PDB file of C-alpha atoms in Angstrom:
ATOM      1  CA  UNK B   1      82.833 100.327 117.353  1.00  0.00           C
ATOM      2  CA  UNK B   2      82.753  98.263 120.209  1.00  0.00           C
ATOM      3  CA  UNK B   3      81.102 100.489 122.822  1.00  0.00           C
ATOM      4  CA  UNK B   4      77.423 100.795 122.427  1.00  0.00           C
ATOM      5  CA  UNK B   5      76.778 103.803 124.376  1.00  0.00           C
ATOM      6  CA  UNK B   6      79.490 106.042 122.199  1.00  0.00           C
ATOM      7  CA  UNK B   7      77.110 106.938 119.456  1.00  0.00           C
ATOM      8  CA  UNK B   8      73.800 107.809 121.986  1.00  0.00           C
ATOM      9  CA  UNK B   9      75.979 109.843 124.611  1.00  0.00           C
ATOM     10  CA  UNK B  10      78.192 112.245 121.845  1.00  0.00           C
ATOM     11  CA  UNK B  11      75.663 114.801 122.610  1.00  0.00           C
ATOM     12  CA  UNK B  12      76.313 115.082 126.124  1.00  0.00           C
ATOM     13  CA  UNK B  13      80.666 114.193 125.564  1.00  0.00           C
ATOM     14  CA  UNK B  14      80.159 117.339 123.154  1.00  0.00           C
ATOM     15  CA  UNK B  15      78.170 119.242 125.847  1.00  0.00           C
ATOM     16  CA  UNK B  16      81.245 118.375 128.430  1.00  0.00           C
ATOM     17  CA  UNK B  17      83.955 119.264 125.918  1.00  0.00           C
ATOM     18  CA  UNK B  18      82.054 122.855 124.659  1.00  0.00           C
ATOM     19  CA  UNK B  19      81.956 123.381 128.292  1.00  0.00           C
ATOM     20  CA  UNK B  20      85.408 125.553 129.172  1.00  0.00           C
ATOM     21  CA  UNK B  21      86.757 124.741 126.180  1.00  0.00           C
ATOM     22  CA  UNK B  22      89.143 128.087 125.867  1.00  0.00           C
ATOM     23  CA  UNK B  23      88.733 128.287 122.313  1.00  0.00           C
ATOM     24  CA  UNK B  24      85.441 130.440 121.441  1.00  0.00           C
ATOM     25  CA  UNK B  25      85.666 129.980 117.777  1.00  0.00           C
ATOM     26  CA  UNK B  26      85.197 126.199 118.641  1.00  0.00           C
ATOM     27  CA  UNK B  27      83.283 126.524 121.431  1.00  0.00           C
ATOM     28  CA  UNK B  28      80.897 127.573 118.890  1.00  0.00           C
ATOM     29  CA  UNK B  29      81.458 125.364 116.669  1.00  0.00           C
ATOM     30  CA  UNK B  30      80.860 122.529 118.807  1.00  0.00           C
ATOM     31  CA  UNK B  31      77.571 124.131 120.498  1.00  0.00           C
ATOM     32  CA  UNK B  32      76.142 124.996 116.861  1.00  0.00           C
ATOM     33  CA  UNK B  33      77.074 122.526 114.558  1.00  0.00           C
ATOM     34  CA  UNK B  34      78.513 119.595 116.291  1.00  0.00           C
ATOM     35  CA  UNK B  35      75.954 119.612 119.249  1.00  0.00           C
ATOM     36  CA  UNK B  36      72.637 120.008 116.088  1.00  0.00           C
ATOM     37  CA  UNK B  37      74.449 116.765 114.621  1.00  0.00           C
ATOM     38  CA  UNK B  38      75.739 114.871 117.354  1.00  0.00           C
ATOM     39  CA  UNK B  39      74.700 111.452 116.213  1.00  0.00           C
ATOM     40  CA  UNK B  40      75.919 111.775 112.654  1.00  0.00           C
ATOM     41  CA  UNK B  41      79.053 113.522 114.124  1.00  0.00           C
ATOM     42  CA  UNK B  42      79.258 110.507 116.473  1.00  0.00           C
ATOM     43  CA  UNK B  43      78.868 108.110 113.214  1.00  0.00           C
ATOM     44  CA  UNK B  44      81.548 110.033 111.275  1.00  0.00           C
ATOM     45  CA  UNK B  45      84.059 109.610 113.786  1.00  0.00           C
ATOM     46  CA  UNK B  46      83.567 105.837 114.217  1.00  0.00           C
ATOM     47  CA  UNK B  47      83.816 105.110 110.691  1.00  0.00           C
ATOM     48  CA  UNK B  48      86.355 107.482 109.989  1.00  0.00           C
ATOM     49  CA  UNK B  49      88.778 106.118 112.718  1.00  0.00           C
ATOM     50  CA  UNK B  50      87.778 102.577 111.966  1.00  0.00           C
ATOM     51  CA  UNK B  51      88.747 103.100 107.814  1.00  0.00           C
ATOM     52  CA  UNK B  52      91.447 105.137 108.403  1.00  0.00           C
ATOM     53  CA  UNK B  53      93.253 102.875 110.582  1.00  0.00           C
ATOM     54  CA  UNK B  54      92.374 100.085 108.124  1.00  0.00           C
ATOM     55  CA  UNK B  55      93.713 101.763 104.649  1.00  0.00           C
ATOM     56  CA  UNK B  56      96.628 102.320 107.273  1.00  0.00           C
ATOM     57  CA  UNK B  57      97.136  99.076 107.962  1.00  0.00           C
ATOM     58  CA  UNK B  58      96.847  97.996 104.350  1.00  0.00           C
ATOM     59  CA  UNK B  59      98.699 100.625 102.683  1.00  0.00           C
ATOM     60  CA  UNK B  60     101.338  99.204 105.191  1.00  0.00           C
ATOM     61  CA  UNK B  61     101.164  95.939 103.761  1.00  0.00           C
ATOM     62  CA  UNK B  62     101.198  96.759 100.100  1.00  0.00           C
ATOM     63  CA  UNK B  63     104.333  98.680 100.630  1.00  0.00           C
ATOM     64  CA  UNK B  64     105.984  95.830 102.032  1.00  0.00           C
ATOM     65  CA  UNK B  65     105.136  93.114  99.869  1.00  0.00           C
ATOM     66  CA  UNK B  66     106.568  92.555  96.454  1.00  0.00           C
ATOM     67  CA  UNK B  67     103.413  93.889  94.610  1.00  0.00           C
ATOM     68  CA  UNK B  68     103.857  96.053  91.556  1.00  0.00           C
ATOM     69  CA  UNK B  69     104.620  99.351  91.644  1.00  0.00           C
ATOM     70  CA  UNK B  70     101.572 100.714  90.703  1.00  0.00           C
ATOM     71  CA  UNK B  71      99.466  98.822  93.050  1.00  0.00           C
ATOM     72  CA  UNK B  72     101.940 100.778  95.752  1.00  0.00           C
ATOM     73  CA  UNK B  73     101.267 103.867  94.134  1.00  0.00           C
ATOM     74  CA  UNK B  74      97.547 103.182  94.378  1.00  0.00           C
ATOM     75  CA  UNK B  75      98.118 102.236  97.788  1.00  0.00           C
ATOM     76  CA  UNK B  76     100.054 105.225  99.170  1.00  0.00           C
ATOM     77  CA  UNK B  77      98.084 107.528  97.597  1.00  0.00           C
ATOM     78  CA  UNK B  78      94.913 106.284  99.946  1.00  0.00           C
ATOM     79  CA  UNK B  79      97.363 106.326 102.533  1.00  0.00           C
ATOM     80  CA  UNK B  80      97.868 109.936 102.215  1.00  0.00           C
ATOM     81  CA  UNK B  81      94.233 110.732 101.846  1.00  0.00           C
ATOM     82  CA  UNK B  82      93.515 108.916 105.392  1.00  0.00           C
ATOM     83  CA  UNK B  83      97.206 110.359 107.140  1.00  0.00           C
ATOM     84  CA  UNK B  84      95.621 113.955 105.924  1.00  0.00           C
ATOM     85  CA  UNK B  85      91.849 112.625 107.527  1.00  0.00           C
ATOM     86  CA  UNK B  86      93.373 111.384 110.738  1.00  0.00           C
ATOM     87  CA  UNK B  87      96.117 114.304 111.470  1.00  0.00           C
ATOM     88  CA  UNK B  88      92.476 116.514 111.165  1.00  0.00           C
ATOM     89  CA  UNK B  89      90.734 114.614 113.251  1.00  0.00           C
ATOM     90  CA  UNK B  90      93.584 114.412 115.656  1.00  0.00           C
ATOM     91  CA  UNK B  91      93.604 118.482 115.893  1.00  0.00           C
ATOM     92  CA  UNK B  92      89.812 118.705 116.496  1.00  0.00           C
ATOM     93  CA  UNK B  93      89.921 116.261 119.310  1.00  0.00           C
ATOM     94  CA  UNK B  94      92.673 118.603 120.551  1.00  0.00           C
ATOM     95  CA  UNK B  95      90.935 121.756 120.204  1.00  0.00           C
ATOM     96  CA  UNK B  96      87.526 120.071 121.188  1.00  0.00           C
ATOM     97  CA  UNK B  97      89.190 118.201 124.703  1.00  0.00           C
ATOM     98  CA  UNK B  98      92.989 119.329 125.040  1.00  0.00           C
ATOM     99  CA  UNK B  99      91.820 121.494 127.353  1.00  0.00           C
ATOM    100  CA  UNK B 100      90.369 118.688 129.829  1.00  0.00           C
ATOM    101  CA  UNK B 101      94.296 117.796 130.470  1.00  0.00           C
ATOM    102  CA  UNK B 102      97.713 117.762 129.722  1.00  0.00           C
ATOM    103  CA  UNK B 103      97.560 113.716 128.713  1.00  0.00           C
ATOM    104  CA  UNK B 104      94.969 114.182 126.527  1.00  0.00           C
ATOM    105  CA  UNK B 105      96.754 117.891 124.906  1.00  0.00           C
ATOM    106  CA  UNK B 106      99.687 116.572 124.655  1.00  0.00           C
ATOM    107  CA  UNK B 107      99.028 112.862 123.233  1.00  0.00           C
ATOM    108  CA  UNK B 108      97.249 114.250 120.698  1.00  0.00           C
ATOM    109  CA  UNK B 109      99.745 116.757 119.567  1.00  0.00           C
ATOM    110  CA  UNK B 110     102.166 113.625 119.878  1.00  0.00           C
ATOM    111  CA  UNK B 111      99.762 111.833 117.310  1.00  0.00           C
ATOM    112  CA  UNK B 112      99.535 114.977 115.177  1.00  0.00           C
ATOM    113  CA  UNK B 113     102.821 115.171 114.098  1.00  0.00           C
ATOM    114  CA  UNK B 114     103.673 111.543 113.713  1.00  0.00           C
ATOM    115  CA  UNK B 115     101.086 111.371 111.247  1.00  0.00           C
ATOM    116  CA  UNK B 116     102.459 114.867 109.581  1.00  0.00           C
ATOM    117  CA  UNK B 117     105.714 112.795 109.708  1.00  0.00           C
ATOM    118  CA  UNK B 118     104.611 109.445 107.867  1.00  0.00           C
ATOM    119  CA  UNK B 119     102.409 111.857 105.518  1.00  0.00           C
ATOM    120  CA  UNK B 120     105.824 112.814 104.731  1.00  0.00           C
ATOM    121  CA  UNK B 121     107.387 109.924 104.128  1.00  0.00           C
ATOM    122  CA  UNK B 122     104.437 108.214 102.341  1.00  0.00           C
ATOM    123  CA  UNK B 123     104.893 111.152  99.892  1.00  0.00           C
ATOM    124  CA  UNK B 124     108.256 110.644  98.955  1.00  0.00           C
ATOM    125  CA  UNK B 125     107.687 106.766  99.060  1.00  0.00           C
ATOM    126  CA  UNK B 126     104.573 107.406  96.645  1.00  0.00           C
ATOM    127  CA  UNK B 127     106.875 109.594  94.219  1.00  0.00           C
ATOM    128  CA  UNK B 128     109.713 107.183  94.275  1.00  0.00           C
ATOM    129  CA  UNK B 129     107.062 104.385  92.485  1.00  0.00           C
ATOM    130  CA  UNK B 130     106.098 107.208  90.073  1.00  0.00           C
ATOM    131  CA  UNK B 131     108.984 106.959  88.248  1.00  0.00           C
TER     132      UNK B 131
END
């Protein structure tokens, strides 16, 4: 959000990352699709990291305030919608730039799986205010 160049310059970060990316089935999918809609690609990841780090941040809050149990229900269940949103968005920047380097591989794998992790945990937490 804060860098004004991100949104203009996706088509050439997309051109980099297509480049010897080792994965042809996304390879392709980045030179086809991604690379015809680069700015709206580049739109859709800004707001999508933007909202799902703020239902995140939210959802947090509900669950630890003394708000009713179905507000946390409410709550959680948005939570899982963005945890499900940012562990895929997490994979495609893997498969779209893990192969530029091991930081940027293995970070995101790191993210991946914490979010699998809470995703867990905000599913049990959502079925324990079910009942």
């Amino acid at each position: 959000l804060t860098d004004a160049n991100f949104i203009g310059s996706m088509g050439k970060t997309i051109g980099y990352f297509a480049s010897a990316n080792p994965y042809a089935w996304y390879k392709n999918f980045l030179l086809g699709f991604v690379t015809n809609h680069a700015t709206t690609f580049a739109y859709a990841v800004e707001l999508g990291e933007f909202t799902i780090g703020a239902v995140l941040f939210f959802a947090a809050c509900t669950e630890l305030s003394a708000i009713s149990n179905a507000v946390k229900r409410e709550a959680l269940s948005v939570a899982i919608i963005a945890l499900v949103f940012g562990a895929l968005m997490n994979a495609n920047f893997y498969f779209a730039a893990g192969w530029t380097g091991p930081g940027t591989a293995g970070l995101n794998v790191v993210m991946f799986w914490i979010q699998i992790v809470l995703l867990y945990v905000t599913v049990k937490a959502r079925m324990k205010h079910t009942a």
